[in-house]
mmCIF file of C-alpha atoms in Angstrom:
data_model
loop_
_atom_site.group_PDB
_atom_site.id
_atom_site.type_symbol
_atom_site.label_atom_id
_atom_site.label_comp_id
_atom_site.label_asym_id
_atom_site.label_seq_id
_atom_site.Cartn_x
_atom_site.Cartn_y
_atom_site.Cartn_z
ATOM 1 C CA MET A 1 -134.190 -123.648 -168.077
ATOM 2 C CA LYS A 2 -136.647 -124.116 -170.949
ATOM 3 C CA LYS A 3 -138.001 -120.611 -170.460
ATOM 4 C CA LYS A 4 -134.492 -119.162 -170.417
ATOM 5 C CA ILE A 5 -133.553 -120.945 -173.660
ATOM 6 C CA ALA A 6 -136.794 -119.826 -175.325
ATOM 7 C CA ILE A 7 -136.358 -116.176 -174.289
ATOM 8 C CA THR A 8 -132.710 -116.222 -175.392
ATOM 9 C CA GLY A 9 -133.650 -117.719 -178.762
ATOM 10 C CA VAL A 10 -136.407 -115.191 -179.430
ATOM 11 C CA SER A 11 -134.235 -112.284 -178.278
ATOM 12 C CA LEU A 12 -131.391 -113.313 -180.567
ATOM 13 C CA TYR A 13 -133.835 -113.637 -183.454
ATOM 14 C CA ILE A 14 -135.209 -110.140 -182.870
ATOM 15 C CA LEU A 15 -131.688 -108.706 -182.677
ATOM 16 C CA PHE A 16 -130.738 -110.532 -185.874
ATOM 17 C CA CYS A 17 -133.841 -109.203 -187.648
ATOM 18 C CA GLY A 18 -132.922 -105.663 -186.601
ATOM 19 C CA PHE A 19 -129.335 -106.078 -187.785
ATOM 20 C CA ILE A 20 -130.361 -107.478 -191.170
ATOM 21 C CA TYR A 21 -132.933 -104.719 -191.697
ATOM 22 C CA LEU A 22 -130.386 -102.006 -190.927
ATOM 23 C CA TYR A 23 -127.767 -103.744 -193.076
ATOM 24 C CA LEU A 24 -130.033 -103.970 -196.125
ATOM 25 C CA PHE A 25 -132.093 -100.780 -195.863
ATOM 26 C CA VAL A 26 -129.886 -98.269 -194.023
ATOM 27 C CA PHE A 27 -126.193 -99.059 -194.223
ATOM 28 C CA GLN A 28 -125.993 -100.180 -197.873
ATOM 29 C CA ASP A 29 -125.160 -97.668 -200.581
ATOM 30 C CA ALA A 30 -126.386 -98.821 -203.995
ATOM 31 C CA THR A 31 -124.296 -96.208 -205.810
ATOM 32 C CA LEU A 32 -121.854 -97.638 -208.336
ATOM 33 C CA PRO A 33 -118.191 -96.556 -208.364
ATOM 34 C CA ALA A 34 -117.648 -93.397 -210.422
ATOM 35 C CA ASN A 35 -115.687 -95.288 -213.120
ATOM 36 C CA LEU A 36 -118.715 -97.539 -213.828
ATOM 37 C CA VAL A 37 -121.360 -94.813 -214.013
ATOM 38 C CA GLY A 38 -122.709 -94.531 -217.566
ATOM 39 C CA THR A 39 -121.165 -97.834 -218.677
ATOM 40 C CA SER A 40 -123.028 -100.990 -219.730
ATOM 41 C CA ILE A 41 -122.916 -102.097 -216.070
ATOM 42 C CA ASP A 42 -124.817 -99.038 -214.845
ATOM 43 C CA PRO A 43 -128.499 -100.054 -214.525
ATOM 44 C CA ALA A 44 -129.490 -96.441 -215.214
ATOM 45 C CA THR A 45 -128.396 -97.008 -218.841
ATOM 46 C CA PHE A 46 -130.825 -99.887 -219.492
ATOM 47 C CA LEU A 47 -133.544 -99.511 -216.823
ATOM 48 C CA SER A 48 -136.140 -96.775 -216.528
ATOM 49 C CA ARG A 49 -136.317 -94.703 -213.352
ATOM 50 C CA GLU A 50 -139.361 -96.728 -212.228
ATOM 51 C CA GLU A 51 -137.604 -100.032 -212.944
ATOM 52 C CA LEU A 52 -134.582 -98.874 -210.951
ATOM 53 C CA LEU A 53 -136.779 -98.072 -207.959
ATOM 54 C CA LEU A 54 -138.695 -101.353 -208.225
ATOM 55 C CA SER A 55 -135.449 -103.299 -208.568
ATOM 56 C CA GLU A 56 -134.014 -101.840 -205.374
ATOM 57 C CA GLN A 57 -137.250 -102.343 -203.441
ATOM 58 C CA TYR A 58 -137.889 -105.887 -204.644
ATOM 59 C CA SER A 59 -134.311 -107.067 -204.115
ATOM 60 C CA LYS A 60 -134.097 -105.694 -200.581
ATOM 61 C CA ILE A 61 -137.441 -107.157 -199.470
ATOM 62 C CA ARG A 62 -136.636 -110.527 -201.037
ATOM 63 C CA ASP A 63 -133.204 -110.609 -199.379
ATOM 64 C CA LEU A 64 -134.737 -109.605 -196.049
ATOM 65 C CA LEU A 65 -137.216 -112.499 -196.253
ATOM 66 C CA PHE A 66 -134.388 -114.923 -196.999
ATOM 67 C CA PHE A 67 -132.330 -113.873 -193.989
ATOM 68 C CA LEU A 68 -135.350 -113.819 -191.666
ATOM 69 C CA GLU A 69 -136.511 -117.291 -192.661
ATOM 70 C CA ILE A 70 -133.222 -119.074 -191.914
ATOM 71 C CA PRO A 71 -133.108 -118.367 -188.144
ATOM 72 C CA TYR A 72 -136.902 -118.708 -188.060
ATOM 73 C CA GLU A 73 -136.337 -122.334 -189.096
ATOM 74 C CA TRP A 74 -133.910 -122.743 -186.190
ATOM 75 C CA LEU A 75 -136.496 -121.329 -183.788
ATOM 76 C CA PHE A 76 -139.079 -123.691 -185.274
ATOM 77 C CA TYR A 77 -137.000 -126.772 -184.403
ATOM 78 C CA LEU A 78 -135.953 -125.287 -181.052
ATOM 79 C CA PHE A 79 -139.559 -124.752 -179.944
ATOM 80 C CA ILE A 80 -140.522 -128.253 -181.071
ATOM 81 C CA LEU A 81 -137.812 -129.524 -178.737
ATOM 82 C CA LEU A 82 -138.664 -127.199 -175.852
ATOM 83 C CA PHE A 83 -142.397 -127.943 -175.974
ATOM 84 C CA GLY A 84 -141.783 -131.678 -176.311
ATOM 85 C CA LEU A 85 -143.606 -131.961 -179.637
ATOM 86 C CA GLY A 86 -141.011 -134.431 -180.862
ATOM 87 C CA LYS A 87 -141.907 -136.722 -177.977
ATOM 88 C CA VAL A 88 -145.628 -136.247 -178.738
ATOM 89 C CA PHE A 89 -145.104 -137.200 -182.383
ATOM 90 C CA TYR A 90 -143.045 -140.189 -181.244
ATOM 91 C CA ARG A 91 -145.846 -141.294 -178.914
ATOM 92 C CA TRP A 92 -148.386 -141.059 -181.729
ATOM 93 C CA ALA A 93 -146.051 -143.030 -183.989
ATOM 94 C CA ASN A 94 -145.784 -145.787 -181.372
ATOM 95 C CA GLU A 95 -149.548 -145.836 -180.781
ATOM 96 C CA TYR A 96 -150.574 -146.100 -184.429
ATOM 97 C CA GLY A 97 -147.583 -147.833 -185.948
ATOM 98 C CA LYS A 98 -146.400 -151.359 -185.257
ATOM 99 C CA LEU A 99 -143.483 -151.499 -187.690
ATOM 100 C CA GLU A 100 -140.519 -149.109 -187.488
ATOM 101 C CA LEU A 101 -141.189 -148.086 -191.084
ATOM 102 C CA LEU A 102 -144.743 -147.028 -190.262
ATOM 103 C CA LYS A 103 -143.528 -145.186 -187.147
ATOM 104 C CA SER A 104 -141.098 -143.207 -189.311
ATOM 105 C CA ALA A 105 -143.893 -142.409 -191.776
ATOM 106 C CA ILE A 106 -146.219 -141.096 -189.029
ATOM 107 C CA PHE A 107 -143.502 -139.075 -187.267
ATOM 108 C CA THR A 108 -142.166 -137.444 -190.439
ATOM 109 C CA PHE A 109 -145.690 -136.697 -191.696
ATOM 110 C CA CYS A 110 -146.572 -134.883 -188.443
ATOM 111 C CA LEU A 111 -143.327 -132.918 -188.573
ATOM 112 C CA SER A 112 -143.734 -132.092 -192.288
ATOM 113 C CA LEU A 113 -147.336 -130.953 -191.811
ATOM 114 C CA LEU A 114 -146.398 -128.686 -188.899
ATOM 115 C CA SER A 115 -143.511 -127.277 -190.927
ATOM 116 C CA PHE A 116 -145.788 -126.629 -193.928
ATOM 117 C CA VAL A 117 -148.227 -124.680 -191.750
ATOM 118 C CA CYS A 118 -145.573 -122.679 -189.863
ATOM 119 C CA PHE A 119 -143.630 -121.696 -192.986
ATOM 120 C CA PHE A 120 -146.697 -120.973 -195.114
ATOM 121 C CA PRO A 121 -146.636 -117.221 -194.237
ATOM 122 C CA PHE A 122 -143.116 -116.868 -195.666
ATOM 123 C CA ARG A 123 -144.053 -118.727 -198.839
ATOM 124 C CA TYR A 124 -147.217 -116.680 -199.274
ATOM 125 C CA ILE A 125 -145.416 -113.368 -198.724
ATOM 126 C CA ARG A 126 -142.818 -114.323 -201.350
ATOM 127 C CA TYR A 127 -145.600 -115.279 -203.749
ATOM 128 C CA THR A 128 -147.546 -112.039 -203.285
ATOM 129 C CA LEU A 129 -144.306 -110.028 -203.465
ATOM 130 C CA SER A 130 -143.326 -111.496 -206.816
ATOM 131 C CA LYS A 131 -146.925 -111.084 -208.014
ATOM 132 C CA ASN A 132 -147.098 -107.422 -206.977
ATOM 133 C CA TYR A 133 -143.778 -106.617 -208.643
ATOM 134 C CA GLY A 134 -144.751 -108.296 -211.907
ATOM 135 C CA ILE A 135 -142.360 -111.248 -211.643
ATOM 136 C CA SER A 136 -144.947 -113.974 -211.055
ATOM 137 C CA THR A 137 -147.874 -114.575 -213.424
ATOM 138 C CA GLN A 138 -149.088 -117.653 -211.545
ATOM 139 C CA ASP A 139 -152.607 -117.687 -210.086
ATOM 140 C CA PHE A 140 -153.188 -118.745 -206.498
ATOM 141 C CA SER A 141 -154.634 -122.181 -207.283
ATOM 142 C CA SER A 142 -151.653 -123.090 -209.454
ATOM 143 C CA TRP A 143 -149.270 -121.827 -206.785
ATOM 144 C CA MET A 144 -151.032 -123.910 -204.127
ATOM 145 C CA ARG A 145 -150.886 -126.944 -206.404
ATOM 146 C CA ASP A 146 -147.101 -126.549 -206.673
ATOM 147 C CA GLY A 147 -146.945 -126.121 -202.909
ATOM 148 C CA MET A 148 -148.807 -129.382 -202.352
ATOM 149 C CA ILE A 149 -146.510 -131.196 -204.788
ATOM 150 C CA ASP A 150 -143.561 -129.793 -202.821
ATOM 151 C CA PHE A 151 -145.118 -131.038 -199.596
ATOM 152 C CA TRP A 152 -145.591 -134.619 -200.740
ATOM 153 C CA ILE A 153 -142.213 -134.880 -202.453
ATOM 154 C CA ASN A 154 -140.422 -133.384 -199.442
ATOM 155 C CA TRP A 155 -142.290 -135.673 -197.060
ATOM 156 C CA LEU A 156 -141.539 -138.797 -199.105
ATOM 157 C CA MET A 157 -137.857 -137.897 -199.273
ATOM 158 C CA LEU A 158 -137.732 -137.073 -195.546
ATOM 159 C CA PHE A 159 -139.518 -140.323 -194.705
ATOM 160 C CA PHE A 160 -137.113 -142.376 -196.814
ATOM 161 C CA VAL A 161 -134.003 -140.658 -195.419
ATOM 162 C CA VAL A 162 -135.212 -140.841 -191.801
ATOM 163 C CA ALA A 163 -136.249 -144.494 -192.066
ATOM 164 C CA VAL A 164 -132.806 -145.478 -193.361
ATOM 165 C CA LEU A 165 -130.915 -143.100 -191.075
ATOM 166 C CA TYR A 166 -132.520 -144.252 -187.829
ATOM 167 C CA TRP A 167 -132.207 -147.889 -188.855
ATOM 168 C CA LEU A 168 -128.464 -147.236 -189.201
ATOM 169 C CA LEU A 169 -128.414 -145.411 -185.852
ATOM 170 C CA ARG A 170 -129.945 -148.432 -184.154
ATOM 171 C CA LYS A 171 -127.649 -150.914 -185.906
ATOM 172 C CA SER A 172 -124.403 -148.949 -185.583
ATOM 173 C CA PRO A 173 -124.536 -146.035 -183.086
ATOM 174 C CA LYS A 174 -120.876 -145.114 -183.660
ATOM 175 C CA ARG A 175 -120.428 -145.582 -187.433
ATOM 176 C CA TRP A 176 -123.911 -144.747 -188.699
ATOM 177 C CA TRP A 177 -122.723 -141.559 -190.357
ATOM 178 C CA ILE A 178 -120.186 -143.445 -192.526
ATOM 179 C CA TYR A 179 -122.801 -145.940 -193.717
ATOM 180 C CA ALA A 180 -125.269 -143.114 -194.287
ATOM 181 C CA TRP A 181 -122.719 -141.317 -196.451
ATOM 182 C CA LEU A 182 -122.018 -144.470 -198.477
ATOM 183 C CA LEU A 183 -125.736 -144.902 -199.141
ATOM 184 C CA THR A 184 -125.981 -141.244 -200.146
ATOM 185 C CA ILE A 185 -123.792 -141.860 -203.202
ATOM 186 C CA PRO A 186 -126.162 -144.185 -205.115
ATOM 187 C CA PHE A 187 -129.187 -142.213 -203.868
ATOM 188 C CA THR A 188 -127.764 -138.919 -205.187
ATOM 189 C CA ILE A 189 -126.923 -140.447 -208.563
ATOM 190 C CA PHE A 190 -130.372 -142.055 -208.801
ATOM 191 C CA TYR A 191 -132.143 -138.813 -207.851
ATOM 192 C CA MET A 192 -130.204 -136.741 -210.388
ATOM 193 C CA TYR A 193 -130.949 -139.358 -213.046
ATOM 194 C CA ILE A 194 -134.727 -139.414 -212.494
ATOM 195 C CA GLN A 195 -135.243 -135.711 -211.685
ATOM 196 C CA PRO A 196 -135.602 -134.487 -215.303
ATOM 197 C CA VAL A 197 -138.028 -137.246 -216.332
ATOM 198 C CA VAL A 198 -140.008 -137.926 -213.129
ATOM 199 C CA ILE A 199 -139.947 -134.953 -210.736
ATOM 200 C CA ASP A 200 -139.614 -131.842 -212.931
ATOM 201 C CA PRO A 201 -142.590 -132.804 -215.200
ATOM 202 C CA LEU A 202 -144.841 -132.786 -212.110
ATOM 203 C CA TYR A 203 -144.545 -128.987 -212.124
ATOM 204 C CA ASN A 204 -144.279 -128.076 -215.821
ATOM 205 C CA ASP A 205 -144.482 -129.451 -219.349
ATOM 206 C CA PHE A 206 -141.194 -130.134 -221.134
ATOM 207 C CA TYR A 207 -140.879 -130.551 -224.888
ATOM 208 C CA PRO A 208 -138.284 -130.121 -227.669
ATOM 209 C CA ILE A 209 -137.750 -126.546 -228.824
ATOM 210 C CA GLN A 210 -140.530 -125.658 -231.284
ATOM 211 C CA ASN A 211 -138.700 -122.899 -233.176
ATOM 212 C CA LYS A 212 -137.006 -125.042 -235.823
ATOM 213 C CA ALA A 213 -134.911 -122.208 -237.272
ATOM 214 C CA LEU A 214 -133.496 -121.507 -233.828
ATOM 215 C CA GLU A 215 -133.120 -125.232 -233.253
ATOM 216 C CA ASN A 216 -130.861 -125.491 -236.297
ATOM 217 C CA LYS A 217 -128.688 -122.664 -234.958
ATOM 218 C CA ILE A 218 -128.452 -124.433 -231.609
ATOM 219 C CA LEU A 219 -127.553 -127.693 -233.378
ATOM 220 C CA ASP A 220 -124.739 -125.921 -235.222
ATOM 221 C CA LEU A 221 -123.464 -124.376 -231.981
ATOM 222 C CA ALA A 222 -123.700 -127.721 -230.204
ATOM 223 C CA GLY A 223 -121.783 -129.352 -233.034
ATOM 224 C CA THR A 224 -119.030 -126.757 -232.697
ATOM 225 C CA ALA A 225 -118.837 -127.540 -228.984
ATOM 226 C CA GLY A 226 -118.965 -131.288 -229.584
ATOM 227 C CA ILE A 227 -122.186 -131.788 -227.604
ATOM 228 C CA PRO A 228 -125.102 -134.122 -228.425
ATOM 229 C CA ALA A 229 -127.998 -131.762 -229.217
ATOM 230 C CA GLU A 230 -130.905 -134.043 -228.358
ATOM 231 C CA HIS A 231 -130.735 -132.870 -224.741
ATOM 232 C CA VAL A 232 -132.186 -129.379 -225.366
ATOM 233 C CA TYR A 233 -135.717 -128.802 -224.058
ATOM 234 C CA GLU A 234 -138.229 -125.982 -223.696
ATOM 235 C CA VAL A 235 -140.468 -125.584 -220.631
ATOM 236 C CA ASN A 236 -143.698 -123.555 -220.386
ATOM 237 C CA MET A 237 -142.729 -121.228 -217.551
ATOM 238 C CA SER A 238 -144.650 -118.246 -218.975
ATOM 239 C CA GLU A 239 -147.724 -119.566 -217.147
ATOM 240 C CA LYS A 240 -145.948 -118.871 -213.868
ATOM 241 C CA THR A 241 -143.346 -116.133 -214.309
ATOM 242 C CA ASN A 242 -141.977 -113.315 -216.450
ATOM 243 C CA ALA A 243 -138.399 -114.082 -215.375
ATOM 244 C CA LEU A 244 -135.857 -115.680 -217.715
ATOM 245 C CA ASN A 245 -133.781 -118.766 -217.080
ATOM 246 C CA ALA A 246 -131.945 -121.728 -218.556
ATOM 247 C CA TYR A 247 -130.179 -124.572 -216.784
ATOM 248 C CA VAL A 248 -128.524 -127.966 -217.025
ATOM 249 C CA THR A 249 -130.091 -130.906 -215.208
ATOM 250 C CA GLY A 250 -129.807 -134.680 -214.993
ATOM 251 C CA ILE A 251 -126.958 -137.073 -215.680
ATOM 252 C CA GLY A 252 -126.202 -139.811 -218.173
ATOM 253 C CA ALA A 253 -128.907 -140.502 -220.747
ATOM 254 C CA ASN A 254 -131.298 -138.136 -218.947
ATOM 255 C CA ALA A 255 -128.979 -135.108 -218.983
ATOM 256 C CA ARG A 256 -130.597 -132.155 -220.682
ATOM 257 C CA ILE A 257 -130.298 -128.421 -221.221
ATOM 258 C CA VAL A 258 -133.552 -126.618 -220.439
ATOM 259 C CA LEU A 259 -134.703 -123.204 -221.694
ATOM 260 C CA TRP A 260 -137.709 -121.422 -220.256
ATOM 261 C CA ASP A 261 -140.183 -120.293 -222.935
ATOM 262 C CA THR A 262 -139.963 -116.799 -221.443
ATOM 263 C CA THR A 263 -136.311 -116.780 -222.470
ATOM 264 C CA LEU A 264 -137.241 -117.836 -225.994
ATOM 265 C CA ASN A 265 -139.979 -115.205 -226.212
ATOM 266 C CA ARG A 266 -138.063 -112.248 -224.769
ATOM 267 C CA LEU A 267 -134.544 -112.613 -226.176
ATOM 268 C CA ALA A 268 -133.170 -112.364 -229.708
ATOM 269 C CA ASP A 269 -131.648 -115.450 -231.320
ATOM 270 C CA ASN A 270 -128.048 -114.323 -230.753
ATOM 271 C CA GLU A 271 -128.802 -113.728 -227.060
ATOM 272 C CA ILE A 272 -130.414 -117.165 -226.746
ATOM 273 C CA LEU A 273 -127.373 -118.718 -228.419
ATOM 274 C CA PHE A 274 -125.148 -116.980 -225.879
ATOM 275 C CA ILE A 275 -127.207 -118.514 -223.056
ATOM 276 C CA MET A 276 -127.076 -121.893 -224.787
ATOM 277 C CA ALA A 277 -123.298 -121.616 -225.064
ATOM 278 C CA HIS A 278 -123.158 -120.878 -221.341
ATOM 279 C CA GLU A 279 -125.238 -123.981 -220.546
ATOM 280 C CA MET A 280 -123.163 -126.078 -222.949
ATOM 281 C CA ALA A 281 -120.101 -125.097 -220.935
ATOM 282 C CA HIS A 282 -121.552 -126.890 -217.921
ATOM 283 C CA TYR A 283 -121.927 -129.980 -220.096
ATOM 284 C CA VAL A 284 -118.472 -129.709 -221.659
ATOM 285 C CA GLU A 285 -116.658 -129.017 -218.383
ATOM 286 C CA LYS A 286 -118.726 -131.653 -216.531
ATOM 287 C CA HIS A 287 -119.806 -129.217 -213.842
ATOM 288 C CA ILE A 288 -122.719 -131.447 -212.818
ATOM 289 C CA TYR A 289 -120.388 -134.356 -212.056
ATOM 290 C CA ILE A 290 -117.801 -132.126 -210.373
ATOM 291 C CA GLY A 291 -120.545 -130.550 -208.302
ATOM 292 C CA MET A 292 -121.854 -133.960 -207.315
ATOM 293 C CA VAL A 293 -118.403 -135.095 -206.157
ATOM 294 C CA GLY A 294 -117.928 -131.850 -204.216
ATOM 295 C CA TYR A 295 -121.352 -132.245 -202.625
ATOM 296 C CA LEU A 296 -120.545 -135.799 -201.513
ATOM 297 C CA LEU A 297 -117.193 -134.751 -200.032
ATOM 298 C CA LEU A 298 -118.818 -131.893 -198.127
ATOM 299 C CA LEU A 299 -121.576 -134.234 -196.991
ATOM 300 C CA PHE A 300 -118.974 -136.647 -195.580
ATOM 301 C CA VAL A 301 -117.556 -133.890 -193.360
ATOM 302 C CA CYS A 302 -121.013 -132.584 -192.405
ATOM 303 C CA LEU A 303 -122.312 -136.020 -191.393
ATOM 304 C CA PHE A 304 -119.268 -136.507 -189.174
ATOM 305 C CA VAL A 305 -119.846 -133.115 -187.527
ATOM 306 C CA VAL A 306 -123.591 -133.789 -187.183
ATOM 307 C CA GLY A 307 -122.861 -137.075 -185.417
ATOM 308 C CA LYS A 308 -120.536 -135.416 -182.904
ATOM 309 C CA LEU A 309 -122.797 -132.414 -182.243
ATOM 310 C CA LEU A 310 -125.907 -134.571 -181.945
ATOM 311 C CA ASN A 311 -124.348 -136.725 -179.231
ATOM 312 C CA LEU A 312 -123.008 -133.692 -177.355
ATOM 313 C CA ALA A 313 -126.341 -131.846 -177.517
ATOM 314 C CA ILE A 314 -128.319 -134.845 -176.253
ATOM 315 C CA LYS A 315 -125.888 -135.406 -173.381
ATOM 316 C CA LYS A 316 -126.274 -131.792 -172.288
ATOM 317 C CA TYR A 317 -129.882 -130.994 -173.218
ATOM 318 C CA GLY A 318 -131.499 -134.406 -173.686
ATOM 319 C CA GLU A 319 -133.675 -134.094 -170.593
ATOM 320 C CA ILE A 320 -134.755 -130.538 -171.438
ATOM 321 C CA PHE A 321 -135.580 -131.519 -175.034
ATOM 322 C CA ALA A 322 -137.361 -134.735 -173.972
ATOM 323 C CA ILE A 323 -134.993 -136.920 -175.980
ATOM 324 C CA ASP A 324 -134.284 -140.343 -174.519
ATOM 325 C CA SER A 325 -131.489 -141.327 -176.894
ATOM 326 C CA VAL A 326 -129.925 -140.621 -180.282
ATOM 327 C CA GLN A 327 -131.735 -143.650 -181.700
ATOM 328 C CA SER A 328 -135.164 -142.249 -180.766
ATOM 329 C CA LEU A 329 -137.162 -140.506 -183.485
ATOM 330 C CA SER A 330 -137.759 -137.697 -180.980
ATOM 331 C CA SER A 331 -134.149 -136.613 -181.695
ATOM 332 C CA LEU A 332 -135.022 -135.820 -185.343
ATOM 333 C CA PRO A 333 -135.889 -132.111 -184.769
ATOM 334 C CA LEU A 334 -132.520 -131.660 -183.056
ATOM 335 C CA LEU A 335 -130.746 -133.401 -185.935
ATOM 336 C CA LEU A 336 -132.553 -131.183 -188.472
ATOM 337 C CA LEU A 337 -131.669 -128.083 -186.437
ATOM 338 C CA ILE A 338 -127.967 -128.989 -186.547
ATOM 339 C CA VAL A 339 -128.143 -129.796 -190.270
ATOM 340 C CA SER A 340 -129.869 -126.476 -191.046
ATOM 341 C CA MET A 341 -127.191 -124.527 -189.180
ATOM 342 C CA LEU A 342 -124.387 -126.391 -190.948
ATOM 343 C CA LEU A 343 -125.954 -125.832 -194.361
ATOM 344 C CA PHE A 344 -126.197 -122.109 -193.679
ATOM 345 C CA ALA A 345 -122.611 -121.978 -192.374
ATOM 346 C CA THR A 346 -121.234 -123.784 -195.443
ATOM 347 C CA SER A 347 -123.360 -121.922 -198.012
ATOM 348 C CA PRO A 348 -120.713 -119.201 -198.631
ATOM 349 C CA LEU A 349 -118.291 -121.961 -199.646
ATOM 350 C CA THR A 350 -120.723 -123.837 -201.887
ATOM 351 C CA ASN A 351 -121.927 -120.568 -203.440
ATOM 352 C CA ALA A 352 -118.325 -119.492 -204.122
ATOM 353 C CA VAL A 353 -117.630 -122.770 -205.939
ATOM 354 C CA SER A 354 -120.846 -122.376 -207.927
ATOM 355 C CA ARG A 355 -119.974 -118.782 -208.872
ATOM 356 C CA TYR A 356 -116.563 -119.955 -210.086
ATOM 357 C CA GLN A 357 -118.171 -122.557 -212.338
ATOM 358 C CA GLU A 358 -120.696 -120.038 -213.643
ATOM 359 C CA MET A 359 -117.900 -117.567 -214.396
ATOM 360 C CA ARG A 360 -116.080 -120.258 -216.367
ATOM 361 C CA ALA A 361 -119.301 -120.934 -218.266
ATOM 362 C CA ASP A 362 -119.628 -117.227 -219.082
ATOM 363 C CA ARG A 363 -116.072 -117.159 -220.416
ATOM 364 C CA TYR A 364 -116.735 -120.282 -222.489
ATOM 365 C CA ALA A 365 -119.879 -118.668 -223.960
ATOM 366 C CA ILE A 366 -117.924 -115.570 -224.997
ATOM 367 C CA GLU A 367 -115.181 -117.639 -226.604
ATOM 368 C CA LEU A 368 -117.631 -119.946 -228.393
ATOM 369 C CA THR A 369 -120.002 -117.285 -229.750
ATOM 370 C CA GLN A 370 -117.525 -114.393 -230.095
ATOM 371 C CA ASP A 371 -120.563 -112.173 -229.552
ATOM 372 C CA VAL A 372 -119.748 -109.679 -226.809
ATOM 373 C CA GLU A 373 -122.759 -107.482 -227.532
ATOM 374 C CA ALA A 374 -125.167 -110.409 -227.148
ATOM 375 C CA GLY A 375 -123.594 -111.283 -223.795
ATOM 376 C CA VAL A 376 -123.969 -107.765 -222.403
ATOM 377 C CA GLU A 377 -127.543 -107.415 -223.660
ATOM 378 C CA THR A 378 -128.471 -110.819 -222.250
ATOM 379 C CA PHE A 379 -127.286 -109.943 -218.752
ATOM 380 C CA GLN A 380 -128.998 -106.565 -218.926
ATOM 381 C CA GLU A 381 -132.281 -108.248 -219.897
ATOM 382 C CA LEU A 382 -131.901 -110.805 -217.108
ATOM 383 C CA THR A 383 -131.459 -107.932 -214.660
ATOM 384 C CA LYS A 384 -134.504 -106.151 -216.032
ATOM 385 C CA THR A 385 -136.921 -109.071 -216.064
ATOM 386 C CA GLY A 386 -135.831 -110.387 -212.662
ATOM 387 C CA LEU A 387 -135.568 -106.939 -211.005
ATOM 388 C CA SER A 388 -132.127 -107.997 -209.808
ATOM 389 C CA GLN A 389 -129.470 -105.830 -208.247
ATOM 390 C CA VAL A 390 -126.399 -105.313 -210.397
ATOM 391 C CA ASP A 391 -124.111 -105.085 -207.362
ATOM 392 C CA PRO A 392 -125.748 -106.653 -204.272
ATOM 393 C CA PRO A 393 -124.383 -106.286 -200.714
ATOM 394 C CA ALA A 394 -121.570 -108.629 -199.666
ATOM 395 C CA LEU A 395 -123.658 -110.750 -197.263
ATOM 396 C CA VAL A 396 -126.325 -111.236 -199.908
ATOM 397 C CA LYS A 397 -123.703 -112.327 -202.417
ATOM 398 C CA TRP A 398 -122.002 -114.737 -200.004
ATOM 399 C CA PHE A 399 -125.159 -116.434 -198.751
ATOM 400 C CA ARG A 400 -127.539 -116.166 -201.734
ATOM 401 C CA TYR A 401 -125.665 -115.948 -205.012
ATOM 402 C CA GLY A 402 -124.755 -119.177 -206.778
ATOM 403 C CA HIS A 403 -124.057 -117.033 -209.876
ATOM 404 C CA PRO A 404 -121.681 -114.084 -210.199
ATOM 405 C CA THR A 405 -123.298 -110.676 -209.793
ATOM 406 C CA MET A 406 -124.362 -108.900 -212.977
ATOM 407 C CA LYS A 407 -121.576 -106.410 -212.338
ATOM 408 C CA GLU A 408 -119.013 -109.218 -212.370
ATOM 409 C CA ARG A 409 -120.529 -110.917 -215.417
ATOM 410 C CA ILE A 410 -120.632 -107.803 -217.577
ATOM 411 C CA LEU A 411 -117.136 -106.785 -216.403
ATOM 412 C CA LEU A 412 -115.849 -110.180 -217.542
ATOM 413 C CA ILE A 413 -117.277 -109.607 -221.013
ATOM 414 C CA GLU A 414 -115.850 -106.102 -221.273
ATOM 415 C CA GLN A 415 -112.424 -107.296 -220.112
ATOM 416 C CA TYR A 416 -112.519 -110.040 -222.743
ATOM 417 C CA GLU A 417 -113.442 -107.477 -225.403
ATOM 418 C CA ASN A 418 -110.594 -105.167 -224.356
ATOM 419 C CA THR A 419 -108.136 -108.055 -224.359
ATOM 420 C CA THR A 420 -109.264 -109.109 -227.841
ATOM 421 C CA ASP A 421 -109.069 -105.539 -229.168
ATOM 422 C CA ASN A 422 -105.493 -105.181 -227.866
ATOM 423 C CA LYS A 423 -104.266 -108.288 -229.691
#
């Protein structure tokens, strides 16, 4: 039975890889509709022929890696279960750990280390890809340092979550998922509060914007929007990338708007102000808080589904997967497999909500700055520096894009301009 499941899993993965390759490299036509050719949306109007070629190549390879890694993760957990590695890790945890907390630490460390090793090829390929296409400027030692920080942070979070989760499973086998969800609320709020001041600085240096003339313009714009301006920071991303970005992070007193220094170096002041207006929209419309509430509601449903599927899977495959009970740490790979599948299945929904919020932020930026030209030029520059596709395939948009496509963003600006001109 184990052999049959393994062969089926590998066969499905190979078929999926073939489908995704054909979908991205053969069946997709990157040609824009005739009515958009020669407009500000057409990448041929703001990219060189070489940049157009590189953009198509880079986007397709990057998307291919994304879609190949997701089911690879499912195979990873499946083979851990089939080869009984979960039971081996559990035995080691029992041998070297007396307390349940120490057992959880040993088990999650073994699982995290194996995961780090098995997924390293994907991470390295993405790194070399971005390096070869001129996106990344980060040297290997710095990249490895970030990878090790990721490892320890991810392990600590996994250890904490697993320790609490399996304590709840032992105490309340039927209602554990409700209690887990209730505990998620303060944990999520706490994590979002400390992220800007504790976690993010582990990777980069954050400091107030150094260009004082630009700072005054941002202060004026923030005043117009009714936003406290002390939450605007610059981060030294030029040491790692040529790409541009800005984002909103944190909540409460630690909420801040962050601009990459690459954005400050590459864009004109009016383009930076357009980006700032976009980020201010997230603050004004409380997208962080709305997103957090939406995340918690979705998590409530997912935890309920995970609980049901976990019990059903152990009843049917518990002996094959060497899982004695739901309460055993050896069930963790199965739980993570179910969670990974649910996250992938719900990503089109969460991405659609995110794109809606980003579209609202774009509209707010246009209305606040009244600078249509800056908006168009900003999105064109973002496309150029990130080697992004203006109009990606549907599956890529559904599963990868938390922002509207560049085609949609520039169309929104042009529609706003036409509406304004007709008034």
